Amino acid sequence: MSASANKSNRLTLYIIIAMATGILTGFLINTQVAGTSAGTLDSIVEPFSILADVFLRLIKMIVAPLVFTTLVVGVAKQGDVKTVGRIGGKTMLWFIAGSFVSLALGMLLVNFFHPGSGMNMPIPTAPGGPATSAPLSFKEFIGHIFPTSLIDAMARNEILQVVVFSIFFGVATTAIGEKGEIVIRAMDAIAHVILKMTGYIMNFAPIAVFGAMTAVIAKQGLGVLGTYSKFITEFYLGLLLLLAILLGATWVVIRNKLPRLLQHIREPALIAFSTNSSEAAFPKLFLELERFGCDEKVVSFVLPLGYSFNLAGSMMYMTFASLFLAQSYNIHLDTGTQISMLLVLMLTSKGVAGVPRASLVVIAGTLATFKIPEAGLALLLGIDPILDMGRASMNVIGNSVATAVVCKWEGSLK
């Protein structure tokens, strides 16, 4: 076994130990300070939250520059616009199919299980709730895609806008020929520097995982798992079904390479699960896909696109949660309306990767569109961190298999 594999296995073990220790520490804090004021609990939990916040800030610090440099290099190294179009077409075909399957599975499961039935929530007579969001108009959606400034997009970690600029920049770099080679070499060097930084930052992952798990359990307690056990169980069952579908489709393409792929992506998936953020796993995932045997050019192109267009776990959650809230208020939505909701979410779900609980913002806009009280989001806030763990890790797995499949289709999978 190589030194890098040994180091990866050690880090995975440390993360698992940190998760278990964090759960135990959080449980002890929760039981010891039960009945005290919220301010006292917050003051105790705050140092643990800081550990996770610092790690996520370090990750966010490098994600936008990494997406920009790797995607520019990935586009430019394809050689011509036709190659970019061919790979992009294959990539989007997989993404669109995966998005539809994820959203449809969420819709089918919530109609089968009816997790919201029996809650009989009264429809509020006045507006109010944890989030008030106007429906996303077509103009606003288009405006969200195209940046007014690359610097502004990077500052706000708007990955979709960075992707759009990077594609234009990469195509233009290729078009100017020999002069563009200087830019490509510079971007490639910067990308490798950032990936080196990734290795340093990842050494802090177990500390961040310990802090994140301690904070969640200390505030919510283990009881939150029992209170919403039906919803949580059914959602995670849905994630397992989605995982089986994605892995089954991937096996058809890459065959016996699938077990080795899963071995390489287990650590990024674990990081995403424990930090509630698929963005936290992006740099490590980039490295592991290259180690697995994916062509660097294809990884540089497909993976950043996946973080804007291929959020398998988040998309399944959006239909599941939206229809759960409709059931909670005894609002009947016919099949046609539910399909309309699915199509709306196909558009509005793009570009939310990497932001913990950003799915709630998209759901809020969808609820307003279909006249479902946004105040119902309060039902989800207590357990959302637990749900976010599952959907973040599924986002990572979905993007991993998509990259491997496109590499195979391109004949560049080693």
Short mmCIF file of C-alpha atoms in Angstrom, two decimals:
data_model
loop_
_atom_site.label_atom_id
_atom_site.label_comp_id
_atom_site.label_asym_id
_atom_site.label_seq_id
_atom_site.Cartn_x
_atom_site.Cartn_y
_atom_site.Cartn_z
CA MET A 1 0.00 0.00 0.00
CA SER A 2 1.35 3.44 -0.94
CA ALA A 3 2.25 6.15 1.55
CA SER A 4 -0.60 8.36 0.28
CA ALA A 5 -3.09 5.50 0.76
CA ASN A 6 -1.82 4.91 4.31
CA LYS A 7 -2.16 8.60 5.10
CA SER A 8 -5.67 8.65 3.64
CA ASN A 9 -6.69 5.62 5.72
CA ARG A 10 -5.31 7.25 8.88
CA LEU A 11 -7.21 10.46 8.21
CA THR A 12 -10.43 8.52 7.61
CA LEU A 13 -9.93 6.70 10.92
CA TYR A 14 -9.27 9.98 12.73
CA ILE A 15 -12.45 11.48 11.26
CA ILE A 16 -14.54 8.51 12.39
CA ILE A 17 -13.02 8.72 15.89
CA ALA A 18 -13.69 12.48 15.92
CA MET A 19 -17.34 11.91 14.95
CA ALA A 20 -17.87 9.37 17.73
CA THR A 21 -16.08 11.56 20.29
CA GLY A 22 -18.07 14.60 19.18
CA ILE A 23 -21.38 12.77 19.57
CA LEU A 24 -20.41 11.61 23.07
CA THR A 25 -19.16 15.07 24.10
CA GLY A 26 -22.28 16.73 22.71
CA PHE A 27 -24.52 14.27 24.54
CA LEU A 28 -22.72 14.91 27.84
CA ILE A 29 -23.01 18.68 27.40
CA ASN A 30 -26.69 18.40 26.47
CA THR A 31 -27.55 16.27 29.50
CA GLN A 32 -25.44 18.25 31.97
CA VAL A 33 -26.80 21.68 31.06
CA ALA A 34 -30.41 20.57 30.49
CA GLY A 35 -32.78 23.12 31.97
CA THR A 36 -30.27 25.97 31.96
CA SER A 37 -30.75 29.11 29.92
CA ALA A 38 -30.18 29.11 26.16
CA GLY A 39 -27.43 31.68 26.64
CA THR A 40 -25.49 29.35 28.92
CA LEU A 41 -25.72 26.49 26.42
CA ASP A 42 -24.68 28.78 23.56
CA SER A 43 -21.64 29.99 25.47
CA ILE A 44 -20.55 26.38 26.10
CA VAL A 45 -21.15 25.26 22.51
CA GLU A 46 -19.60 28.32 20.85
CA PRO A 47 -15.93 27.17 21.10
CA PHE A 48 -16.84 23.87 19.43
CA SER A 49 -18.74 25.66 16.65
CA ILE A 50 -15.69 27.84 16.03
CA LEU A 51 -13.59 24.75 15.24
CA ALA A 52 -15.95 23.77 12.43
CA ASP A 53 -16.39 27.38 11.24
CA VAL A 54 -12.63 27.92 10.87
CA PHE A 55 -12.27 24.72 8.83
CA LEU A 56 -15.16 25.64 6.54
CA ARG A 57 -13.75 29.13 6.07
CA LEU A 58 -10.38 27.66 5.09
CA ILE A 59 -12.13 25.41 2.56
CA LYS A 60 -14.24 28.24 1.16
CA MET A 61 -11.07 30.30 0.86
CA ILE A 62 -9.70 27.95 -1.79
CA VAL A 63 -12.81 26.57 -3.55
CA ALA A 64 -13.55 29.47 -5.93
CA PRO A 65 -9.88 29.89 -7.04
CA LEU A 66 -9.59 26.12 -7.44
CA VAL A 67 -12.76 25.90 -9.56
CA PHE A 68 -11.58 28.82 -11.71
CA THR A 69 -8.04 27.56 -12.35
CA THR A 70 -8.90 23.88 -12.84
CA LEU A 71 -11.89 24.57 -15.10
CA VAL A 72 -9.94 27.04 -17.26
CA VAL A 73 -7.16 24.45 -17.64
CA GLY A 74 -9.71 21.69 -18.23
CA VAL A 75 -11.46 23.63 -21.00
CA ALA A 76 -8.25 24.93 -22.59
CA LYS A 77 -6.56 21.51 -22.63
CA GLN A 78 -9.45 20.00 -24.59
CA GLY A 79 -7.86 21.66 -27.61
CA ASP A 80 -10.91 23.06 -29.41
CA VAL A 81 -14.49 24.13 -28.93
CA LYS A 82 -15.80 20.93 -30.54
CA THR A 83 -14.11 18.79 -27.88
CA VAL A 84 -15.47 21.02 -25.12
CA GLY A 85 -18.93 20.71 -26.66
CA ARG A 86 -18.67 16.93 -26.91
CA ILE A 87 -17.57 16.42 -23.32
CA GLY A 88 -20.00 19.07 -22.11
CA GLY A 89 -22.86 17.36 -23.93
CA LYS A 90 -22.08 13.98 -22.37
CA THR A 91 -21.71 15.59 -18.95
CA MET A 92 -25.02 17.47 -19.13
CA LEU A 93 -26.80 14.36 -20.41
CA TRP A 94 -25.76 12.49 -17.25
CA PHE A 95 -26.52 15.49 -15.02
CA ILE A 96 -30.02 16.05 -16.42
CA ALA A 97 -30.86 12.35 -16.18
CA GLY A 98 -29.50 12.21 -12.61
CA SER A 99 -31.41 15.35 -11.60
CA PHE A 100 -34.67 13.98 -12.93
CA VAL A 101 -34.18 10.62 -11.19
CA SER A 102 -33.33 12.32 -7.88
CA LEU A 103 -36.32 14.67 -7.94
CA ALA A 104 -38.71 11.97 -9.17
CA LEU A 105 -37.55 9.52 -6.49
CA GLY A 106 -38.19 12.11 -3.77
CA MET A 107 -41.67 12.73 -5.20
CA LEU A 108 -42.51 9.02 -5.41
CA LEU A 109 -41.26 8.22 -1.89
CA VAL A 110 -43.11 11.04 -0.16
CA ASN A 111 -46.32 9.96 -1.92
CA PHE A 112 -45.70 6.37 -0.84
CA PHE A 113 -44.77 7.00 2.80
CA HIS A 114 -46.92 10.12 3.48
CA PRO A 115 -44.60 11.32 6.29
CA GLY A 116 -46.61 14.53 6.77
CA SER A 117 -50.00 12.85 7.11
CA GLY A 118 -51.46 13.09 10.58
CA MET A 119 -49.62 16.27 11.55
CA ASN A 120 -52.71 18.37 10.71
CA MET A 121 -50.92 21.70 10.91
CA PRO A 122 -53.27 24.72 10.82
CA ILE A 123 -52.65 27.02 7.87
CA PRO A 124 -51.38 30.34 9.31
CA THR A 125 -53.69 33.31 8.79
CA ALA A 126 -50.79 35.77 8.67
CA PRO A 127 -47.48 35.45 6.88
CA GLY A 128 -44.46 34.50 8.92
CA GLY A 129 -41.88 31.84 9.45
CA PRO A 130 -38.20 31.21 9.38
CA ALA A 131 -37.86 32.22 5.76
CA THR A 132 -39.84 34.52 3.53
CA SER A 133 -38.80 34.30 -0.06
CA ALA A 134 -40.52 35.49 -3.19
CA PRO A 135 -40.86 33.02 -6.05
CA LEU A 136 -37.76 32.95 -8.23
CA SER A 137 -38.62 34.70 -11.48
CA PHE A 138 -37.07 33.75 -14.81
CA LYS A 139 -35.21 37.07 -14.90
CA GLU A 140 -33.76 36.48 -11.43
CA PHE A 141 -32.75 32.94 -12.37
CA ILE A 142 -30.90 34.12 -15.48
CA GLY A 143 -29.32 36.93 -13.48
CA HIS A 144 -28.08 34.40 -10.94
CA ILE A 145 -26.29 32.42 -13.65
CA PHE A 146 -24.29 35.21 -15.30
CA PRO A 147 -21.88 37.22 -13.12
CA THR A 148 -21.47 40.98 -13.25
CA SER A 149 -18.00 40.57 -11.79
CA LEU A 150 -15.71 37.58 -11.34
CA ILE A 151 -14.31 39.11 -8.15
CA ASP A 152 -17.81 39.53 -6.72
CA ALA A 153 -18.75 35.96 -7.67
CA MET A 154 -15.61 34.61 -6.01
CA ALA A 155 -16.12 36.74 -2.92
CA ARG A 156 -19.62 35.31 -2.46
CA ASN A 157 -18.58 31.79 -3.53
CA GLU A 158 -21.16 31.79 -6.32
CA ILE A 159 -19.81 28.63 -7.93
CA LEU A 160 -22.23 28.66 -10.87
CA GLN A 161 -21.15 32.19 -11.86
CA VAL A 162 -17.47 31.25 -11.51
CA VAL A 163 -18.12 28.24 -13.77
CA VAL A 164 -19.70 30.44 -16.47
CA PHE A 165 -16.78 32.89 -16.46
CA SER A 166 -14.24 30.03 -16.43
CA ILE A 167 -15.76 28.35 -19.48
CA PHE A 168 -15.66 31.60 -21.48
CA PHE A 169 -12.12 32.31 -20.29
CA GLY A 170 -10.93 28.79 -21.13
CA VAL A 171 -12.43 28.83 -24.63
CA ALA A 172 -10.93 32.27 -25.30
CA THR A 173 -7.54 31.10 -24.02
CA THR A 174 -7.59 28.21 -26.47
CA ALA A 175 -8.64 30.48 -29.33
CA ILE A 176 -5.59 32.79 -29.09
CA GLY A 177 -3.21 29.89 -29.73
CA GLU A 178 0.41 30.10 -28.64
CA LYS A 179 -0.08 33.15 -26.40
CA GLY A 180 -2.68 31.18 -24.48
CA GLU A 181 -0.13 28.51 -23.54
CA ILE A 182 1.44 30.94 -21.05
CA VAL A 183 -1.92 31.44 -19.36
CA ILE A 184 -2.63 27.70 -19.28
CA ARG A 185 0.74 26.92 -17.68
CA ALA A 186 0.23 29.66 -15.10
CA MET A 187 -3.29 28.44 -14.24
CA ASP A 188 -2.07 24.85 -14.03
CA ALA A 189 0.71 25.88 -11.62
CA ILE A 190 -1.72 27.88 -9.46
CA ALA A 191 -4.13 24.93 -9.36
CA HIS A 192 -1.36 22.64 -8.11
CA VAL A 193 -0.39 25.18 -5.43
CA ILE A 194 -4.01 25.30 -4.24
CA LEU A 195 -4.21 21.50 -4.22
CA LYS A 196 -1.07 21.46 -2.06
CA MET A 197 -2.82 23.87 0.30
CA THR A 198 -5.72 21.42 0.34
CA GLY A 199 -3.47 18.77 1.84
CA TYR A 200 -2.48 21.11 4.65
CA ILE A 201 -6.08 22.16 5.37
CA MET A 202 -7.37 18.57 5.38
CA ASN A 203 -5.13 17.78 8.34
CA PHE A 204 -7.54 19.90 10.41
CA ALA A 205 -10.60 17.91 9.27
CA PRO A 206 -10.86 15.63 12.36
CA ILE A 207 -10.77 18.67 14.68
CA ALA A 208 -13.50 20.35 12.63
CA VAL A 209 -15.63 17.19 12.60
CA PHE A 210 -15.32 16.88 16.38
CA GLY A 211 -16.45 20.49 16.82
CA ALA A 212 -19.34 20.22 14.36
CA MET A 213 -20.74 17.00 15.85
CA THR A 214 -20.38 18.28 19.41
CA ALA A 215 -22.24 21.50 18.58
CA VAL A 216 -25.14 19.75 16.82
CA ILE A 217 -25.73 17.10 19.50
CA ALA A 218 -25.21 19.55 22.39
CA LYS A 219 -27.91 21.85 21.03
CA GLN A 220 -30.37 19.32 19.63
CA GLY A 221 -29.70 16.30 21.83
CA LEU A 222 -30.05 12.68 20.77
CA GLY A 223 -33.80 13.06 21.28
CA VAL A 224 -34.19 14.93 18.02
CA LEU A 225 -33.53 11.64 16.25
CA GLY A 226 -36.53 10.08 17.97
CA THR A 227 -38.90 13.02 17.55
CA TYR A 228 -38.58 13.01 13.80
CA SER A 229 -37.49 9.40 13.41
CA LYS A 230 -40.10 8.62 10.76
CA PHE A 231 -39.13 11.50 8.51
CA ILE A 232 -35.39 10.94 9.01
CA THR A 233 -35.64 7.18 8.44
CA GLU A 234 -37.70 7.54 5.28
CA PHE A 235 -35.41 10.24 3.88
CA TYR A 236 -32.26 8.19 4.50
CA LEU A 237 -33.99 5.16 2.97
CA GLY A 238 -34.56 7.34 -0.07
CA LEU A 239 -30.87 8.25 -0.14
CA LEU A 240 -29.96 4.55 -0.04
CA LEU A 241 -32.30 3.86 -2.96
CA LEU A 242 -30.82 6.79 -4.87
CA LEU A 243 -27.32 5.49 -4.09
CA ALA A 244 -28.26 2.05 -5.42
CA ILE A 245 -29.63 3.57 -8.64
CA LEU A 246 -26.56 5.75 -9.20
CA LEU A 247 -24.11 2.93 -8.46
CA GLY A 248 -26.08 0.55 -10.65
CA ALA A 249 -25.95 2.96 -13.57
CA THR A 250 -22.25 3.59 -12.93
CA TRP A 251 -21.46 -0.14 -12.83
CA VAL A 252 -23.02 -0.55 -16.28
CA VAL A 253 -20.42 1.92 -17.59
CA ILE A 254 -17.23 1.31 -15.58
CA ARG A 255 -17.88 -2.29 -14.45
CA ASN A 256 -15.24 -3.76 -12.10
CA LYS A 257 -13.63 -0.36 -11.44
CA LEU A 258 -16.59 0.64 -9.23
CA PRO A 259 -15.30 -0.87 -5.93
CA ARG A 260 -11.99 0.96 -6.32
CA LEU A 261 -13.83 4.21 -7.05
CA LEU A 262 -15.86 3.82 -3.84
CA GLN A 263 -12.65 3.24 -1.88
CA HIS A 264 -11.20 6.50 -3.18
CA ILE A 265 -14.28 8.65 -2.50
CA ARG A 266 -15.14 7.34 0.97
CA GLU A 267 -13.08 10.02 2.72
CA PRO A 268 -14.52 13.00 0.76
CA ALA A 269 -18.03 11.61 1.35
CA LEU A 270 -17.28 11.28 5.08
CA ILE A 271 -15.98 14.85 5.22
CA ALA A 272 -19.15 16.11 3.51
CA PHE A 273 -21.33 14.05 5.87
CA SER A 274 -19.66 15.27 9.05
CA THR A 275 -19.38 18.95 8.06
CA ASN A 276 -22.81 19.26 6.37
CA SER A 277 -21.11 20.71 3.28
CA SER A 278 -20.30 19.11 -0.06
CA GLU A 279 -18.09 22.12 -0.72
CA ALA A 280 -15.80 21.03 2.13
CA ALA A 281 -15.07 17.81 0.24
CA PHE A 282 -14.40 19.39 -3.18
CA PRO A 283 -10.60 19.79 -3.01
CA LYS A 284 -10.05 16.32 -1.54
CA LEU A 285 -12.47 14.80 -4.04
CA PHE A 286 -10.54 16.38 -6.90
CA LEU A 287 -7.34 14.70 -5.72
CA GLU A 288 -8.95 11.30 -5.11
CA LEU A 289 -10.58 11.14 -8.55
CA GLU A 290 -7.20 11.74 -10.15
CA ARG A 291 -5.66 9.01 -7.96
CA PHE A 292 -8.48 6.68 -8.99
CA GLY A 293 -7.46 7.06 -12.63
CA CYS A 294 -9.66 9.81 -14.04
CA ASP A 295 -8.00 12.06 -16.62
CA GLU A 296 -7.04 15.39 -15.03
CA LYS A 297 -8.50 17.29 -18.00
CA VAL A 298 -11.88 15.62 -17.61
CA VAL A 299 -11.91 16.01 -13.81
CA SER A 300 -11.06 19.70 -14.19
CA PHE A 301 -14.02 20.12 -16.53
CA VAL A 302 -16.72 17.82 -15.11
CA LEU A 303 -16.32 18.19 -11.34
CA PRO A 304 -16.77 22.00 -11.13
CA LEU A 305 -19.82 21.70 -13.41
CA GLY A 306 -21.18 18.98 -11.15
CA TYR A 307 -21.06 21.28 -8.15
CA SER A 308 -23.51 23.58 -9.93
CA PHE A 309 -25.70 21.16 -11.88
CA ASN A 310 -25.52 17.75 -10.20
CA LEU A 311 -26.72 17.87 -6.60
CA ALA A 312 -28.34 14.45 -6.32
CA GLY A 313 -28.94 14.43 -2.56
CA SER A 314 -30.13 18.03 -2.35
CA MET A 315 -32.56 17.62 -5.24
CA MET A 316 -34.17 14.51 -3.80
CA TYR A 317 -34.56 16.35 -0.50
CA MET A 318 -36.24 19.33 -2.16
CA THR A 319 -39.18 17.38 -3.57
CA PHE A 320 -39.36 15.18 -0.45
CA ALA A 321 -39.44 18.15 1.95
CA SER A 322 -41.74 20.36 -0.16
CA LEU A 323 -44.39 17.66 -0.49
CA PHE A 324 -43.95 16.68 3.17
CA LEU A 325 -44.90 20.24 4.16
CA ALA A 326 -47.90 20.18 1.81
CA GLN A 327 -49.06 16.96 3.51
CA SER A 328 -48.49 18.51 6.94
CA TYR A 329 -50.96 21.30 6.06
CA ASN A 330 -53.37 18.83 4.38
CA ILE A 331 -52.85 20.58 1.04
CA HIS A 332 -53.58 18.20 -1.82
CA LEU A 333 -51.40 18.59 -4.90
CA ASP A 334 -52.45 16.58 -7.94
CA THR A 335 -49.95 14.71 -10.08
CA GLY A 336 -49.72 17.50 -12.66
CA THR A 337 -48.93 20.08 -9.99
CA GLN A 338 -46.29 17.83 -8.45
CA ILE A 339 -44.64 17.36 -11.85
CA SER A 340 -44.68 21.16 -12.28
CA MET A 341 -42.94 21.45 -8.90
CA LEU A 342 -40.36 18.90 -10.06
CA LEU A 343 -39.61 20.95 -13.19
CA VAL A 344 -39.35 24.19 -11.20
CA LEU A 345 -36.87 22.54 -8.84
CA MET A 346 -34.85 21.27 -11.83
CA LEU A 347 -34.03 24.94 -12.50
CA THR A 348 -33.96 26.54 -9.06
CA SER A 349 -31.74 23.86 -7.51
CA LYS A 350 -28.72 24.84 -9.61
CA GLY A 351 -25.77 26.58 -8.00
CA VAL A 352 -26.53 25.87 -4.32
CA ALA A 353 -23.76 23.34 -3.67
CA GLY A 354 -21.36 24.02 -0.85
CA VAL A 355 -23.69 26.22 1.18
CA PRO A 356 -24.92 24.37 4.29
CA ARG A 357 -28.74 24.24 4.34
CA ALA A 358 -29.05 26.30 1.14
CA SER A 359 -31.75 23.78 0.16
CA LEU A 360 -34.08 25.52 2.63
CA VAL A 361 -33.81 28.75 0.62
CA VAL A 362 -34.77 26.97 -2.60
CA ILE A 363 -37.61 25.15 -0.83
CA ALA A 364 -38.90 28.46 0.58
CA GLY A 365 -39.21 29.91 -2.93
CA THR A 366 -40.90 26.73 -4.17
CA LEU A 367 -43.42 26.77 -1.31
CA ALA A 368 -44.38 30.34 -2.18
CA THR A 369 -44.86 29.38 -5.82
CA PHE A 370 -47.29 26.59 -4.94
CA LYS A 371 -49.09 28.45 -2.12
CA ILE A 372 -47.75 26.26 0.68
CA PRO A 373 -47.14 28.20 3.95
CA GLU A 374 -43.44 28.97 4.34
CA ALA A 375 -43.90 28.89 8.11
CA GLY A 376 -43.82 25.10 7.75
CA LEU A 377 -40.07 25.28 7.32
CA ALA A 378 -39.93 25.58 11.11
CA LEU A 379 -40.82 21.88 11.19
CA LEU A 380 -37.56 21.09 9.43
CA LEU A 381 -35.11 23.45 11.11
CA GLY A 382 -34.46 21.23 14.14
CA ILE A 383 -33.49 18.18 12.09
CA ASP A 384 -32.07 19.91 9.03
CA PRO A 385 -28.42 19.50 10.13
CA ILE A 386 -28.98 15.73 10.37
CA LEU A 387 -30.63 15.64 6.94
CA ASP A 388 -27.96 17.92 5.49
CA MET A 389 -25.29 15.37 6.38
CA GLY A 390 -26.90 12.76 4.15
CA ARG A 391 -27.65 15.00 1.20
CA ALA A 392 -24.16 16.58 1.25
CA SER A 393 -22.45 13.19 1.12
CA MET A 394 -24.83 12.06 -1.65
CA ASN A 395 -23.92 15.18 -3.63
CA VAL A 396 -20.26 14.15 -3.40
CA ILE A 397 -20.97 10.57 -4.48
CA GLY A 398 -23.17 11.74 -7.35
CA ASN A 399 -20.46 14.02 -8.71
CA SER A 400 -17.82 11.33 -8.27
CA VAL A 401 -19.65 8.72 -10.32
CA ALA A 402 -20.56 11.33 -12.96
CA THR A 403 -16.89 12.22 -13.43
CA ALA A 404 -15.88 8.54 -13.65
CA VAL A 405 -18.62 7.82 -16.20
CA VAL A 406 -17.68 10.75 -18.46
CA CYS A 407 -14.01 9.69 -18.26
CA LYS A 408 -15.01 6.20 -19.37
CA TRP A 409 -17.13 7.55 -22.22
CA GLU A 410 -14.12 9.63 -23.33
CA GLY A 411 -11.84 6.58 -23.18
CA SER A 412 -9.54 8.30 -20.68
CA LEU A 413 -10.20 6.23 -17.54
CA LYS A 414 -7.00 4.44 -16.50
#
